[in-house]
XYZ file of C-alpha atoms in Angstrom:
351
model
C 107.817 57.569 69.880
C 106.019 60.329 71.828
C 102.440 59.610 72.837
C 99.866 61.828 71.168
C 98.237 64.290 73.559
C 95.033 66.246 73.015
C 94.368 69.598 74.674
C 90.899 69.741 76.254
C 89.005 72.424 78.144
C 89.026 71.635 81.861
C 85.449 72.787 82.535
C 84.103 70.814 79.586
C 85.959 67.700 80.727
C 84.629 68.125 84.269
C 81.056 68.475 82.998
C 81.411 65.342 80.856
C 82.736 63.283 83.771
C 79.738 64.342 85.875
C 77.284 63.438 83.095
C 78.949 60.074 82.661
C 78.713 59.238 86.360
C 75.039 60.229 86.418
C 74.405 57.978 83.430
C 76.075 55.109 85.303
C 73.430 55.413 88.012
C 75.175 57.583 90.588
C 73.150 60.145 92.514
C 73.921 63.821 91.854
C 75.878 63.972 95.133
C 77.887 60.862 94.291
C 78.558 62.100 90.763
C 79.823 65.435 92.074
C 82.213 63.830 94.556
C 83.502 61.173 92.154
C 83.993 63.698 89.351
C 85.900 65.996 91.708
C 88.136 63.076 92.680
C 88.957 62.132 89.094
C 89.526 65.742 88.070
C 91.870 66.239 91.035
C 93.934 63.306 89.766
C 93.767 64.336 86.109
C 94.961 67.865 86.773
C 97.662 67.100 89.328
C 99.140 63.706 88.339
C 101.342 62.881 85.378
C 99.299 61.383 82.502
C 101.284 58.150 82.647
C 100.243 57.516 86.241
C 96.755 56.581 85.058
C 94.923 58.133 88.010
C 92.693 60.559 86.110
C 89.562 60.488 83.970
C 90.766 57.409 82.101
C 89.479 55.427 85.079
C 85.903 56.207 84.043
C 85.782 53.168 81.788
C 87.032 50.894 84.563
C 84.478 52.311 86.983
C 81.701 51.680 84.471
C 82.846 48.090 84.021
C 82.908 47.482 87.780
C 79.516 49.118 88.329
C 78.114 46.873 85.592
C 79.518 43.818 87.385
C 78.131 44.868 90.773
C 81.541 45.612 92.294
C 80.348 49.098 93.248
C 77.002 49.901 94.829
C 75.894 53.433 93.859
C 73.037 54.817 95.906
C 73.923 52.988 99.123
C 75.446 54.421 102.286
C 78.424 53.594 104.443
C 77.643 52.130 107.880
C 79.333 53.005 111.173
C 79.818 49.667 112.899
C 81.446 50.939 116.095
C 82.578 54.327 117.368
C 84.029 56.248 120.276
C 84.565 59.997 120.660
C 87.795 59.713 118.647
C 87.380 56.576 116.514
C 85.021 55.051 113.975
C 84.974 51.628 112.322
C 83.126 51.812 109.018
C 81.700 49.223 106.619
C 81.966 50.987 103.255
C 79.208 48.753 101.894
C 80.913 48.750 98.460
C 80.063 52.418 97.965
C 82.069 54.364 95.354
C 85.499 54.801 96.932
C 85.651 58.565 96.401
C 82.380 58.933 98.297
C 83.652 56.647 101.057
C 86.761 58.794 101.479
C 84.744 62.019 101.441
C 82.361 60.835 104.153
C 84.928 58.993 106.269
C 87.240 62.001 106.384
C 84.301 64.160 107.445
C 83.686 61.722 110.310
C 87.379 61.856 111.285
C 87.308 65.672 111.229
C 84.180 65.830 113.404
C 85.860 63.584 115.977
C 89.056 65.656 115.820
C 87.036 68.740 116.718
C 85.950 66.923 119.884
C 89.136 65.090 120.816
C 91.949 66.910 119.011
C 92.481 63.893 116.766
C 89.969 61.678 114.988
C 90.341 58.538 112.902
C 88.036 56.468 110.716
C 89.014 52.933 109.671
C 87.193 51.501 106.668
C 86.734 48.008 105.246
C 84.700 46.505 102.379
C 85.542 49.474 100.173
C 86.540 50.092 96.560
C 89.119 52.126 94.628
C 89.180 55.607 96.212
C 91.350 57.490 93.704
C 94.191 59.741 94.823
C 94.961 59.674 98.541
C 95.780 63.374 98.431
C 92.227 64.198 97.349
C 90.930 62.857 100.657
C 93.753 64.204 102.831
C 93.220 67.758 101.604
C 89.525 67.630 102.541
C 90.533 68.059 106.188
C 92.130 71.424 105.405
C 88.764 73.170 105.062
C 88.222 72.459 108.767
C 91.689 73.672 109.812
C 92.918 70.135 110.305
C 95.934 68.222 109.090
C 94.661 65.339 106.966
C 96.086 61.852 106.461
C 94.596 59.244 104.122
C 95.983 55.745 103.538
C 94.662 52.908 101.388
C 95.779 49.415 100.607
C 95.649 48.136 97.042
C 96.017 45.040 94.931
C 99.240 43.117 95.510
C 101.794 44.370 92.953
C 104.937 44.909 95.062
C 107.324 42.105 95.936
C 108.492 41.936 99.560
C 112.171 42.831 99.804
C 114.081 39.730 98.723
C 111.042 38.141 97.083
C 109.944 38.099 93.457
C 106.181 37.605 93.740
C 103.691 40.367 94.609
C 102.495 40.298 98.212
C 101.656 43.926 99.075
C 100.219 46.846 97.143
C 101.306 50.276 96.015
C 99.387 51.347 99.157
C 99.204 55.134 98.683
C 99.547 57.821 101.336
C 98.156 61.344 101.256
C 99.171 63.967 103.853
C 97.984 67.576 103.796
C 98.788 70.619 105.929
C 97.691 74.249 105.428
C 100.044 77.124 104.653
C 99.705 80.842 104.164
C 100.674 80.586 100.495
C 98.720 79.777 97.355
C 98.685 76.043 97.996
C 98.885 73.613 100.919
C 101.716 71.204 101.494
C 100.288 68.015 100.014
C 102.266 64.791 99.832
C 100.515 62.219 97.618
C 102.602 59.123 96.937
C 102.411 55.433 96.254
C 104.995 53.283 98.003
C 106.368 51.712 94.822
C 109.091 53.511 92.893
C 106.667 53.650 89.957
C 103.336 52.055 89.099
C 102.202 49.867 86.222
C 100.760 52.981 84.566
C 104.167 54.622 84.197
C 105.719 51.336 83.080
C 103.074 50.971 80.384
C 103.701 54.607 79.340
C 107.358 53.792 78.732
C 106.338 50.632 76.871
C 104.052 52.628 74.553
C 106.813 55.149 73.896
C 109.324 52.392 73.178
C 111.631 53.663 75.931
C 113.610 51.801 78.540
C 112.733 52.490 82.177
C 114.890 52.836 85.313
C 116.019 49.479 86.673
C 114.735 50.145 90.192
C 111.064 50.169 89.137
C 110.231 46.479 88.775
C 111.360 42.885 88.434
C 110.952 40.293 85.721
C 108.822 37.258 86.687
C 112.013 35.380 87.608
C 113.042 38.152 90.016
C 115.657 40.092 88.086
C 115.819 43.882 87.884
C 115.004 45.116 84.387
C 114.824 48.203 82.227
C 112.425 46.477 79.788
C 108.844 47.721 80.381
C 107.280 44.707 78.667
C 109.109 42.269 80.926
C 108.283 44.431 83.936
C 104.550 44.406 83.199
C 104.584 40.660 83.841
C 106.604 40.927 87.057
C 106.434 42.599 90.465
C 106.992 46.241 91.379
C 109.745 47.446 93.712
C 109.270 49.671 96.749
C 110.614 53.178 97.234
C 113.910 53.064 99.103
C 114.195 49.315 98.552
C 113.332 47.500 101.810
C 112.000 50.724 103.357
C 109.176 51.037 100.837
C 108.273 47.398 101.340
C 108.173 47.928 105.109
C 105.942 50.993 104.764
C 103.650 49.115 102.402
C 103.319 46.203 104.812
C 102.445 48.557 107.663
C 99.945 50.333 105.418
C 98.079 47.034 105.230
C 98.312 46.790 109.030
C 96.833 50.297 109.410
C 94.027 49.637 106.913
C 92.972 46.065 106.220
C 94.402 44.173 109.190
C 93.164 46.535 111.939
C 89.740 47.112 110.341
C 88.973 43.431 109.747
C 89.068 44.014 105.988
C 91.151 42.679 103.134
C 94.952 42.854 103.201
C 97.928 41.477 101.291
C 96.656 39.288 98.488
C 92.967 39.984 99.124
C 92.233 43.454 97.636
C 91.087 43.205 93.998
C 92.240 39.589 93.794
C 89.391 37.220 94.689
C 87.239 36.940 91.573
C 84.961 34.344 93.217
C 83.305 37.005 95.388
C 81.594 40.156 94.179
C 83.640 42.695 96.136
C 86.995 44.424 95.832
C 87.851 44.127 99.555
C 89.823 47.381 99.804
C 90.502 49.085 103.156
C 91.435 52.662 104.098
C 92.245 54.773 107.116
C 91.589 58.502 107.552
C 93.093 60.669 110.274
C 92.377 64.319 111.075
C 94.381 66.406 113.553
C 92.747 69.599 114.814
C 95.355 72.334 114.670
C 93.458 74.549 117.123
C 93.877 71.926 119.865
C 97.616 72.716 119.783
C 97.741 76.431 118.995
C 95.847 79.162 117.139
C 95.551 78.253 113.464
C 97.226 81.521 112.431
C 100.245 80.652 114.586
C 100.510 77.216 112.989
C 100.366 78.699 109.492
C 103.063 81.230 110.375
C 105.252 78.374 111.618
C 104.568 76.379 108.439
C 105.502 79.340 106.263
C 108.714 79.844 108.224
C 109.512 76.128 107.813
C 108.917 76.304 104.050
C 111.143 79.381 103.789
C 113.925 77.504 105.594
C 113.618 74.559 103.227
C 113.686 76.750 100.127
C 116.741 78.647 101.424
C 118.988 75.620 100.961
C 121.865 75.930 98.522
C 121.075 74.048 95.313
C 122.723 70.878 94.071
C 124.304 70.954 90.604
C 121.623 70.518 87.932
C 118.766 71.889 90.059
C 117.135 75.285 89.573
C 114.644 75.327 92.434
C 113.551 73.521 95.591
C 109.920 72.460 95.766
C 107.808 71.427 98.735
C 105.354 68.515 98.424
C 102.413 69.420 96.211
C 104.026 72.477 94.634
C 104.765 70.918 91.241
C 101.256 69.422 91.180
C 99.768 72.822 91.995
C 101.678 74.420 89.124
C 100.550 71.675 86.749
C 96.912 72.140 87.750
C 97.170 75.935 87.432
C 98.641 75.582 83.941
C 95.965 73.115 82.844
C 93.172 75.364 84.072
C 94.672 78.275 82.167
C 95.625 76.590 78.882
C 93.727 73.282 78.846
C 94.501 69.820 80.175
C 96.681 67.407 78.204
C 94.696 64.201 77.652
C 96.244 61.016 76.310
C 94.733 60.399 72.852
C 94.135 56.756 73.804
C 92.142 57.850 76.866
C 90.289 60.422 74.747
C 89.200 57.656 72.371
C 87.993 55.437 75.220
C 85.980 58.296 76.698
C 84.364 59.020 73.335
C 83.370 55.362 73.061
C 82.043 55.364 76.633
C 79.955 58.449 75.874
C 78.301 56.546 73.053
C 77.651 53.557 75.293
C 76.103 55.746 77.994
C 74.221 57.984 75.560
C 75.711 61.252 76.861
C 77.121 64.222 74.981
C 80.837 64.166 74.276
C 81.813 67.789 73.776
C 85.364 67.953 75.077
């Protein structure tokens, strides 16, 4: 049966998320960044993806257990004009991404390209949130993170690599940038659970049962491993995402992120890359070329059953615009958890 959704005012929800983070012990700066990250995900992602404000309760639980360290700073361990190696020091992941991308951008302005590699980090939210930060400085932004092992290697049936999301952002002359924000699994556990709650079958290319068989049963899939996008191609990209984050930085990779409960850290790694457009050409020329490219893409004849061609980030932009105009659609289950969290934290719940 359909999941109950509650319409909430976006500004009121944003204000509540900020109050909640402050009550958890975050500084005003940290609360602002982390709230912006969750609101980005809530307004742009599908509710079933589980990347929005519903994560507040999980963040509170991890802060309570010492798996996040609000009020501390990241540390640059080693750097060159173009590169930085950063110990995230278990800072809130959204703050890590914010600051690390700023470092990558500053280096790009010197060298044309800049990169920051991060270890000892935590969950950083949507990769696209960090990639798009580079746009304000007329840079192309790339953000990659590894994650807990949920995907089986191609041919295997046990998880060995994560969903390992990528975010890539480039400016345009239109109302929104091109923004690709994807995980490397066909779907995540959030969408599988959404189908389970609705009592619906799911596509068979999403996940395996524990004994390694493809399934359309969400309950069986929740106990098994996820499958990569494009079969072996998604697995290969996920493996190399670990290479570009955890392996190269000296941080966690493969089975390590989120897995070792004997140590008080999540062991997540990220990489952030900024490319200075002005090193190549005037920014206005690049944007004109991007707009021409988009026009070419949209000029394609349509396949049967399709009404329009979208570029990456366009559907998300329309969803966010609609939510800001008419109110966001919040899962009633998430709404209930947030109300309970408000009581625990002693903050107003007026959404």
